[in-house]
mmCIF file of C-alpha atoms in Angstrom:
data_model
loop_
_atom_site.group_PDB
_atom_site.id
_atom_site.type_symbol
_atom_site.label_atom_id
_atom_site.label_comp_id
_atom_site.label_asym_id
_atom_site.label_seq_id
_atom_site.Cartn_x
_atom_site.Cartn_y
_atom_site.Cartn_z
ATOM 1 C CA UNK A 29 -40.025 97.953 -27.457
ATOM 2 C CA UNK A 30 -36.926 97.164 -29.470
ATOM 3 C CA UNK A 31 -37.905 99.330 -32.454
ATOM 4 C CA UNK A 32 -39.196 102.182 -30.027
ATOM 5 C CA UNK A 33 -35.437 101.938 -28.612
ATOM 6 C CA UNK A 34 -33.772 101.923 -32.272
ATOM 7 C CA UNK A 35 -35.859 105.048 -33.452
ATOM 8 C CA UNK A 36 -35.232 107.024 -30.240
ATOM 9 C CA UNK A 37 -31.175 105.955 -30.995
ATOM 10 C CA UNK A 38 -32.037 106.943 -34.778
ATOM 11 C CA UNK A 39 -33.656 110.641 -33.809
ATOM 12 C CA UNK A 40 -30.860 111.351 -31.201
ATOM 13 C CA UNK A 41 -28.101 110.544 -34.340
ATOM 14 C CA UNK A 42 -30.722 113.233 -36.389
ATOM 15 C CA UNK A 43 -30.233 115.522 -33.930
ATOM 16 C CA UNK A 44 -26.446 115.057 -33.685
ATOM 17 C CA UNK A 45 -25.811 115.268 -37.346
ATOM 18 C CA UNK A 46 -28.398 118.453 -37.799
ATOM 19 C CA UNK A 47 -26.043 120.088 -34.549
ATOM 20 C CA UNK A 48 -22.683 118.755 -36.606
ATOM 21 C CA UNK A 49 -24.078 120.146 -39.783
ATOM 22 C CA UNK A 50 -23.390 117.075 -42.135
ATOM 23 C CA UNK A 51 -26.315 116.936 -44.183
ATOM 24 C CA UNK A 52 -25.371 113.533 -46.256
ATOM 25 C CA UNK A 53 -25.502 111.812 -42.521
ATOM 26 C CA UNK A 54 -28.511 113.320 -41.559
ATOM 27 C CA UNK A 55 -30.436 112.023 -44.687
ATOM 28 C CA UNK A 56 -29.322 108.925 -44.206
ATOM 29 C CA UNK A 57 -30.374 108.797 -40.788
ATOM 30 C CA UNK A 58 -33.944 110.271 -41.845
ATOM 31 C CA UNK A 59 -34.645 107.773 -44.251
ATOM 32 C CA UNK A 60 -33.782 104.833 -41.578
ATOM 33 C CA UNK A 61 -35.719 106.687 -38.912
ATOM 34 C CA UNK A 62 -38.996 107.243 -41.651
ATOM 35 C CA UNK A 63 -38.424 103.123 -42.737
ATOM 36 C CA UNK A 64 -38.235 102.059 -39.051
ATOM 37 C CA UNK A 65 -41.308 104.211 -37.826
ATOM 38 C CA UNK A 66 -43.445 103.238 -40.369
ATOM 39 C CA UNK A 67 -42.293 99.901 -39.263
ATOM 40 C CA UNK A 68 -43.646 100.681 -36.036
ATOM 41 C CA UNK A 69 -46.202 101.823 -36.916
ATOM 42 C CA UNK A 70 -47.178 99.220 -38.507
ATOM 43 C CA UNK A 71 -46.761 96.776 -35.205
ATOM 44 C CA UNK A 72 -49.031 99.549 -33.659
ATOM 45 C CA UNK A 73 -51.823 99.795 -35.841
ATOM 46 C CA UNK A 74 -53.445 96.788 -34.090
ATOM 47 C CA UNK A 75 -53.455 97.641 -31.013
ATOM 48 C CA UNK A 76 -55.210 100.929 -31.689
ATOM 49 C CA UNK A 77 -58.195 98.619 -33.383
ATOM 50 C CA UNK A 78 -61.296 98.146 -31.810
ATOM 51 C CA UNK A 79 -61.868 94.740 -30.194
ATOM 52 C CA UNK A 80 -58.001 94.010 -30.174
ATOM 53 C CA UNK A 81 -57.569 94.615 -26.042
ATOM 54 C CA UNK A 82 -60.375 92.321 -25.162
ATOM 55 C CA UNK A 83 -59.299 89.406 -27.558
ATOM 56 C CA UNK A 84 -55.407 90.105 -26.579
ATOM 57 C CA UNK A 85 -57.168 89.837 -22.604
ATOM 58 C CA UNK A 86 -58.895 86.628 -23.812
ATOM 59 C CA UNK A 87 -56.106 85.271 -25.417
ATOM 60 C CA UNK A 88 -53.570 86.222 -22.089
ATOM 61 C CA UNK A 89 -56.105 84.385 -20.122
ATOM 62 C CA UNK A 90 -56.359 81.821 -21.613
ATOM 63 C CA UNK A 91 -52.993 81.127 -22.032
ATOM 64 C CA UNK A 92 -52.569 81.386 -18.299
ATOM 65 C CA UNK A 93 -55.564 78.707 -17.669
ATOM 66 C CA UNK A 94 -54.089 76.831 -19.925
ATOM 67 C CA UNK A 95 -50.774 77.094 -17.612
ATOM 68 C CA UNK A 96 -52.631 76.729 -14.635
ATOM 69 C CA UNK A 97 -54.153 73.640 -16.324
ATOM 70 C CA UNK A 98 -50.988 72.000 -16.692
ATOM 71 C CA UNK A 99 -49.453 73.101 -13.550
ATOM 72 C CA UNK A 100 -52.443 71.132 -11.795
ATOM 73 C CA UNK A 101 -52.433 68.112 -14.234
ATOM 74 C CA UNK A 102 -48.559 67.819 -13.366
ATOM 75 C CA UNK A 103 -49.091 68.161 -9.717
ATOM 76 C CA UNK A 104 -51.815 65.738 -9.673
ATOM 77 C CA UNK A 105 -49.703 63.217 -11.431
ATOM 78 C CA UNK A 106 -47.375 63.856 -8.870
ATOM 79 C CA UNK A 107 -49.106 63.610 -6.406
ATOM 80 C CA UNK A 108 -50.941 60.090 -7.588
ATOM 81 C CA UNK A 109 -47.599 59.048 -8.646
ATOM 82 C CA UNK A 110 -46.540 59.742 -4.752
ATOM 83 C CA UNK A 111 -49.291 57.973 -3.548
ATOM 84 C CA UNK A 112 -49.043 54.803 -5.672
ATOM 85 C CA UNK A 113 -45.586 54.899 -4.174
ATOM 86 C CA UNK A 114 -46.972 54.706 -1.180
ATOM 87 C CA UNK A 115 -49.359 52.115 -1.068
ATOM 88 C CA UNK A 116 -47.013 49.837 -2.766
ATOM 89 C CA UNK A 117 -44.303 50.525 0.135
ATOM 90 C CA UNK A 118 -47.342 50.072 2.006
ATOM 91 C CA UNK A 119 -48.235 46.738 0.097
ATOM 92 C CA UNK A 120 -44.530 45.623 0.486
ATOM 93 C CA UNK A 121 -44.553 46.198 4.116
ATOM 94 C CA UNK A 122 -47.294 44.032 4.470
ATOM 95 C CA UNK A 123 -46.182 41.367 2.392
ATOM 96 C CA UNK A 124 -42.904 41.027 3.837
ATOM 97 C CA UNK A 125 -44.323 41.237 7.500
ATOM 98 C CA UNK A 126 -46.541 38.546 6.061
ATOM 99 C CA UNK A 127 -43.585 36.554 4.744
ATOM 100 C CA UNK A 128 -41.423 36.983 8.069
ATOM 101 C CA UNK A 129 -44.597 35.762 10.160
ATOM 102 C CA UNK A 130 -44.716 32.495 7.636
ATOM 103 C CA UNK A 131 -41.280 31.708 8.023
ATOM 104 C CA UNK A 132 -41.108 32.366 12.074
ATOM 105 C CA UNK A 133 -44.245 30.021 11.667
ATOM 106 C CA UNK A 134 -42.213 27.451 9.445
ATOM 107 C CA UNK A 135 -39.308 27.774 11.787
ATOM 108 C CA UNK A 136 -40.989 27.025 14.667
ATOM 109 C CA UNK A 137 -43.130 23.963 13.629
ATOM 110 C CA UNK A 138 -39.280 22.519 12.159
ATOM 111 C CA UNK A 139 -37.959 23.052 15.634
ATOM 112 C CA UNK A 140 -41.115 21.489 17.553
ATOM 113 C CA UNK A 141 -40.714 18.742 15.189
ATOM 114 C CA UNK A 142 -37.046 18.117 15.405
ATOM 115 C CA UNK A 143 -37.617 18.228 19.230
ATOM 116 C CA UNK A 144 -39.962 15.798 19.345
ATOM 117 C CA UNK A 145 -38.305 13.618 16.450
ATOM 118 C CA UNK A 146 -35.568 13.588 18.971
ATOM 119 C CA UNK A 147 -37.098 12.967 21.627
ATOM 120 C CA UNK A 148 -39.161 10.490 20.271
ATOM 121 C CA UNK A 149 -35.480 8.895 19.157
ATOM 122 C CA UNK A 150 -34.490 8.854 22.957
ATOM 123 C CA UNK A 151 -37.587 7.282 23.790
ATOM 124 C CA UNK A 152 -37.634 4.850 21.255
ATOM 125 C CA UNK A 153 -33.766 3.852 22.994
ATOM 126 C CA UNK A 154 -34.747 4.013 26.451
ATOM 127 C CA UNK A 155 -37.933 1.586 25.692
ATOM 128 C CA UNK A 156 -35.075 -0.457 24.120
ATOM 129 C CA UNK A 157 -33.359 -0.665 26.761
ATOM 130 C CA UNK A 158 -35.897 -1.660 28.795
ATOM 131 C CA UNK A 159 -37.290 -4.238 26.798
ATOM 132 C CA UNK A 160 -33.391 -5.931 26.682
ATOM 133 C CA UNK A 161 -33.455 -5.561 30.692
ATOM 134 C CA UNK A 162 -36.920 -7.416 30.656
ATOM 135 C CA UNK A 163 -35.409 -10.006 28.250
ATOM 136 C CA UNK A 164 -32.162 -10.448 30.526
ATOM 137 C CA UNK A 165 -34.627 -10.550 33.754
ATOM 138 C CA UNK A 166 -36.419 -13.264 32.061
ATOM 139 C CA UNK A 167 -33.207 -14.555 30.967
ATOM 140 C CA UNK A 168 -31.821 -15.113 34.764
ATOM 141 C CA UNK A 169 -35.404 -16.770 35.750
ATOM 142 C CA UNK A 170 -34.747 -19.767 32.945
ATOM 143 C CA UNK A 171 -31.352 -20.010 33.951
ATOM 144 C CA UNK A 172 -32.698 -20.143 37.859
ATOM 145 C CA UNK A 173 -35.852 -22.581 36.899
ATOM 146 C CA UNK A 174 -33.066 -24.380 34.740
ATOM 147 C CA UNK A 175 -30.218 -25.046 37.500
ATOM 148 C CA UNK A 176 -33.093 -25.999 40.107
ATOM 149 C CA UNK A 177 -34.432 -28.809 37.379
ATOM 150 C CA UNK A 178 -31.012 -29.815 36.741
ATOM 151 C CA UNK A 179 -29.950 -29.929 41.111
ATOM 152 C CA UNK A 180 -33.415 -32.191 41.051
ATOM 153 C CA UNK A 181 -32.501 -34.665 38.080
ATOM 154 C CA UNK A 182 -29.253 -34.897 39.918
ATOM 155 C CA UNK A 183 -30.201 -35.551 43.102
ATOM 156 C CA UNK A 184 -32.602 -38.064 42.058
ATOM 157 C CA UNK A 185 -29.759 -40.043 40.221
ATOM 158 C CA UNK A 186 -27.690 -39.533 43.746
ATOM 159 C CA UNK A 187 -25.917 -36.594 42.555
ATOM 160 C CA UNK A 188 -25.901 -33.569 45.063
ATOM 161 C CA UNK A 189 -23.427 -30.439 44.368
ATOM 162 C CA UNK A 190 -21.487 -29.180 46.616
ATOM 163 C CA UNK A 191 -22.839 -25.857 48.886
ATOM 164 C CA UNK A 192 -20.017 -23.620 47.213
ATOM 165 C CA UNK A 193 -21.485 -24.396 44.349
ATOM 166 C CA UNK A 194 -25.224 -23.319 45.143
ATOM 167 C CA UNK A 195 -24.326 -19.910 46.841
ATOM 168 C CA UNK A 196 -21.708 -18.865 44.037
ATOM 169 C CA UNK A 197 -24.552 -19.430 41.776
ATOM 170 C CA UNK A 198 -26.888 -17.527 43.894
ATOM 171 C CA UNK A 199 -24.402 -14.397 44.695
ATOM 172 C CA UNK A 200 -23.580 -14.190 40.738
ATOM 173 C CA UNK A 201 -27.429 -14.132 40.122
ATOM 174 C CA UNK A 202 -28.482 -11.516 42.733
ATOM 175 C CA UNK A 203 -25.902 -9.272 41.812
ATOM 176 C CA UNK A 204 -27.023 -9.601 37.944
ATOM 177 C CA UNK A 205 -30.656 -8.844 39.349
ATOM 178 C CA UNK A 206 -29.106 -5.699 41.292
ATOM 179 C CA UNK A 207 -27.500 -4.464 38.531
ATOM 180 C CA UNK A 208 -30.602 -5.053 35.657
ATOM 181 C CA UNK A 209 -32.941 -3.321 38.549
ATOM 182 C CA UNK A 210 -30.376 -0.755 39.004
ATOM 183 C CA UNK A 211 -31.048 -0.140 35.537
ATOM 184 C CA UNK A 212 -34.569 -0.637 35.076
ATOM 185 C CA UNK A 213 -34.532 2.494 37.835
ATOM 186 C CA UNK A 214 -32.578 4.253 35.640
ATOM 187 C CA UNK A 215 -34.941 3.820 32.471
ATOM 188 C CA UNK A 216 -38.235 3.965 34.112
ATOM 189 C CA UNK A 217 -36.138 7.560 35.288
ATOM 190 C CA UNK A 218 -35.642 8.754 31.824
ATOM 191 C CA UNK A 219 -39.086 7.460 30.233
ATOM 192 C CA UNK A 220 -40.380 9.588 32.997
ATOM 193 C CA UNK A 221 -38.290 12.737 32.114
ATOM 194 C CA UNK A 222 -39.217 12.596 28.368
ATOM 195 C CA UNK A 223 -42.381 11.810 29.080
ATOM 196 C CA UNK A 224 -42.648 15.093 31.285
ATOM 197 C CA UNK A 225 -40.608 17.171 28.629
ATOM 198 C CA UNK A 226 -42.907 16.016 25.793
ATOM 199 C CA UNK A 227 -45.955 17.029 28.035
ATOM 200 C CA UNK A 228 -44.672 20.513 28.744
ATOM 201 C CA UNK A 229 -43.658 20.805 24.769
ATOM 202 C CA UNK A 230 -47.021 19.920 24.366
ATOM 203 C CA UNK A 231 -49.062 21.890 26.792
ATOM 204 C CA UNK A 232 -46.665 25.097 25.001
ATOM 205 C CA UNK A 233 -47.704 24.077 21.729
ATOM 206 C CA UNK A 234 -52.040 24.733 23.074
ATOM 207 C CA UNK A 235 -50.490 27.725 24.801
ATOM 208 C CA UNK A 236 -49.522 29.037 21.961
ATOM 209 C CA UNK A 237 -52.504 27.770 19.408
ATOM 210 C CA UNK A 238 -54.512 29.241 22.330
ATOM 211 C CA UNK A 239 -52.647 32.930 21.883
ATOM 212 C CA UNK A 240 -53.222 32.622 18.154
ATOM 213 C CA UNK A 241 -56.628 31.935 18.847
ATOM 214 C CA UNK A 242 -57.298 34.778 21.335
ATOM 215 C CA UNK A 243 -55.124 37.338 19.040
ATOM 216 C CA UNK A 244 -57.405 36.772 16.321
ATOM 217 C CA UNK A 245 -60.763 37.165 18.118
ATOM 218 C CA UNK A 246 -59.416 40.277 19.573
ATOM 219 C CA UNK A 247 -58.141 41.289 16.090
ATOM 220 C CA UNK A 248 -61.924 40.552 14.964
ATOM 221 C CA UNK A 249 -63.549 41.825 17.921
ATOM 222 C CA UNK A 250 -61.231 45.636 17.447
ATOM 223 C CA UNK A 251 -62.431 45.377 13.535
ATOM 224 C CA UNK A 252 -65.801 45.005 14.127
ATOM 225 C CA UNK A 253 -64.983 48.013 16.458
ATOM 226 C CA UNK A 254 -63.225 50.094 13.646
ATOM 227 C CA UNK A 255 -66.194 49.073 11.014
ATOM 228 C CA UNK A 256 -68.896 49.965 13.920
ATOM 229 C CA UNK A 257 -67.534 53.449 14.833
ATOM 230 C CA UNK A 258 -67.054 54.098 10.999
ATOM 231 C CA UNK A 259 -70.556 53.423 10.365
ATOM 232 C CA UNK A 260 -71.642 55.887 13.517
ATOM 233 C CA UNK A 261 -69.014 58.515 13.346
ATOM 234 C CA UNK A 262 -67.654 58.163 9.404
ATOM 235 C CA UNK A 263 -63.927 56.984 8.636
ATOM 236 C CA UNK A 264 -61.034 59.074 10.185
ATOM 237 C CA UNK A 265 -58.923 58.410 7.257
ATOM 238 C CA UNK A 266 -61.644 60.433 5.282
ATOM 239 C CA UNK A 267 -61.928 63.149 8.033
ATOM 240 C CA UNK A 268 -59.619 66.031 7.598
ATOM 241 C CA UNK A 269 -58.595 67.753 11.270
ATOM 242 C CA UNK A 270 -60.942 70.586 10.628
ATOM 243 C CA UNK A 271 -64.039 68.869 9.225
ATOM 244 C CA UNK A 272 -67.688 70.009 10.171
ATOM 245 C CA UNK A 273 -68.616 66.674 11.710
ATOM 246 C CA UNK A 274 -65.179 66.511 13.673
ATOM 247 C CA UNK A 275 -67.256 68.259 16.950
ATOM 248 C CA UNK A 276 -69.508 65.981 16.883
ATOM 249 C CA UNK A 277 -66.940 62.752 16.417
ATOM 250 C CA UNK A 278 -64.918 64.241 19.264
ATOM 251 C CA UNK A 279 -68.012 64.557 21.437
ATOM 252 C CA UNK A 280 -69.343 61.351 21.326
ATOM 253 C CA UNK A 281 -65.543 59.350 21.742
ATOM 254 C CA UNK A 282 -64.512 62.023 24.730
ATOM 255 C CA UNK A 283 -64.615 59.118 27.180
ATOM 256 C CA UNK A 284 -61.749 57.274 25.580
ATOM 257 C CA UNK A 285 -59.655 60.287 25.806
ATOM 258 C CA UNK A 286 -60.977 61.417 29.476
ATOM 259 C CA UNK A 287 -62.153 59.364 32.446
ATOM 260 C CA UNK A 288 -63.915 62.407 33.878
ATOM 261 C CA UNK A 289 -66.205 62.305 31.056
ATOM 262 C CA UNK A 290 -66.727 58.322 31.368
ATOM 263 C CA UNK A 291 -67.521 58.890 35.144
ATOM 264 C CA UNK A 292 -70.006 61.284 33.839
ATOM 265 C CA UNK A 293 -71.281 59.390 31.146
ATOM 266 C CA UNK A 294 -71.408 56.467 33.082
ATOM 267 C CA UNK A 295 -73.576 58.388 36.197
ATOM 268 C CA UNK A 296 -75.997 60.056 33.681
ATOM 269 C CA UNK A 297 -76.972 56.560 32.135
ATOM 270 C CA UNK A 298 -76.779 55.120 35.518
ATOM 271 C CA UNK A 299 -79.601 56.676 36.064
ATOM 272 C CA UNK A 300 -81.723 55.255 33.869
ATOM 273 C CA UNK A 301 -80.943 51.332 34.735
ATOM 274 C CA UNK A 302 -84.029 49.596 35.005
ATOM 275 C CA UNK A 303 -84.576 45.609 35.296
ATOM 276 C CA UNK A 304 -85.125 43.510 32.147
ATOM 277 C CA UNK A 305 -88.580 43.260 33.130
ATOM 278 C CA UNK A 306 -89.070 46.833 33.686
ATOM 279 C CA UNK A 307 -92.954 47.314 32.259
ATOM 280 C CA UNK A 308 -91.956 51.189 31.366
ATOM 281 C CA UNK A 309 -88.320 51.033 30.093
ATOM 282 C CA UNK A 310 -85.568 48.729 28.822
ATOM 283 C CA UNK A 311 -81.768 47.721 29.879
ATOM 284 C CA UNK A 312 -79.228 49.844 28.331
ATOM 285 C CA UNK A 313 -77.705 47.692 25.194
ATOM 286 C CA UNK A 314 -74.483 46.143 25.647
ATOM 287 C CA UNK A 315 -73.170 47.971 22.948
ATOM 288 C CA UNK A 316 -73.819 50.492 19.989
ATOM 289 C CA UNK A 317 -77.751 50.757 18.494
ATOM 290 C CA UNK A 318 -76.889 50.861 14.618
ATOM 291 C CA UNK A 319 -78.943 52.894 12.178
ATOM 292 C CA UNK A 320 -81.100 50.913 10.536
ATOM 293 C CA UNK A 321 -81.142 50.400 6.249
ATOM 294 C CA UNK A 322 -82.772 53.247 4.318
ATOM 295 C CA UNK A 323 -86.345 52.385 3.291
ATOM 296 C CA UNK A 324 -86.422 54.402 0.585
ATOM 297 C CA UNK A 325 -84.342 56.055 -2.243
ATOM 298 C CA UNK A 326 -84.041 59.825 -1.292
ATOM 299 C CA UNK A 327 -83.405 58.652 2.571
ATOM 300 C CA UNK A 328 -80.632 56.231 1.087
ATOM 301 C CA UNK A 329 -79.381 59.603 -1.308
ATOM 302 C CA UNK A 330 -79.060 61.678 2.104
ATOM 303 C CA UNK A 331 -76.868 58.848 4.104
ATOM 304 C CA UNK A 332 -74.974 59.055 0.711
#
């Protein structure tokens, strides 16, 4: 196209120079004009050959598959590249809801054992205190059994103390006796409170081992669910919104979606209840009937 333009310029300056009359000009511009056709026609000349459209086609085409190659092999890598992103977000996620769960775990076994570390510490007192009241209790009964061996010896060598004496001895050890049951009382009290605070710690801790428990059978019991419907109905994850079998998926689960259509399901195999011993039928199964193995190879290259 560029040497089409400059020998179009080069015949209008012929023309010009043949209407000016200044023949050294115009053979000047001949001779360029005769140089640069020939030059064209020398970039024509294969294009006019037989053969040249179709390989110039062949060679246009394949230069655009070869672009449309690329174009896919770039948006394929971006497209894997955006989904490895994904599942290792995905991966993260899980590992640092993971890690959070361990350490609320971790926390929560320090604290129950802290709590009962300390009250295990109280305990430990208040049974010490006890035992020293005992050992005072005991205490006051030698010092009793003592006196009333002493008053004897005394009184058998003619020596009798006076009656001040006695009930001064007996007020100071009555009000000692007040006091140590006083705080015996007060103990027994507080053994009883920790006791009752280290049951109910307790009896939380099998609550919550008994949650755990219960999540994860229902967390079993919903993926045997998940792997059960999968094997019926196919995975969702690998069922696009429009897909062929999506009728027949959307059929068959319409009573989790509609309780019109489980009072209807439910009536139409009501009907059908027989007893176990039924000679002509069967009890409906508590759950799904799942397909059996393939027996042979092209059955198993059809479930494929």
């Amino acid at each position: 196209l560029g040497r089409v333009a400059r020998v179009a310029a080069l015949c209008r300056a012929l023309r010009r120079c043949e209407d000016e009359g200044d023949e050294p000009a115009w053979a000047r511009a001949r001779e360029e004009a005769e140089a640069e056709l020939q030059q064209l026609r020398e970039v024509v000349r294969p294009l006019r050959e037989p053969g040249y459209e179709e390989a110039l086609r062949r060679k246009t085409e394949r230069a655009r598959k070869r672009r449309l190659r690329l174009q896919r092999r770039k948006h394929e890598a971006r497209a894997a590249k955006e989904e490895e992103a994904a599942r290792a977000a995905e991966r993260e996620a899980k590992i640092d809801q993971w890690r959070a769960k361990c350490i609320q775990e971790v926390e929560e076994k320090n604290r129950e054992r802290e709590l009962k570390a300390a009250a295990d510490s109280v305990l430990s007192e208040v049974r010490k205190k006890q035992a020293d009241t005992k050992r005072m209790m005991d205490i006051l009964r030698g010092l009793e059994k003592l006196r009333k061996l002493r008053k004897e010896a005394a009184a058998r060598k003619g020596v009798c103390p006076p009656p001040s004496a006695d009930e001064a001895f007996e007020n100071q050890v009555e009000s000692l006796k007040t006091l140590l049951k006083t705080r015996t009382e007060l103990y027994e009290a507080e053994e009883r409170a920790l006791r009752v605070m280290l049951e109910g710690e307790q009896e939380e801790e099998r609550k919550r081992e008994m949650e755990k428990k219960q999540k994860k059978e229902r967390e079993k019991l919903l993926q045997q669910k998940l792997e059960m419907d999968s094997k019926l109905f196919g995975d969702p994850a690998e069922f696009p919104l429009g897909h062929l079998l999506q009728p027949f998926r959307d059929y068959y689960l319409q009573a989790e979606h509609s309780v019109a259509a489980l009072i209807q399901i439910r009536h139409e195999w009501d009907q059908y209840l027989v007893p176990a011993d039924h000679p002509e039928g069967s009890c409906i199964p508590p759950g799904w009937v799942l397909p059996s193995l393939p027996t042979n190879d092209t059955w198993a290259t059809a479930v494929r």
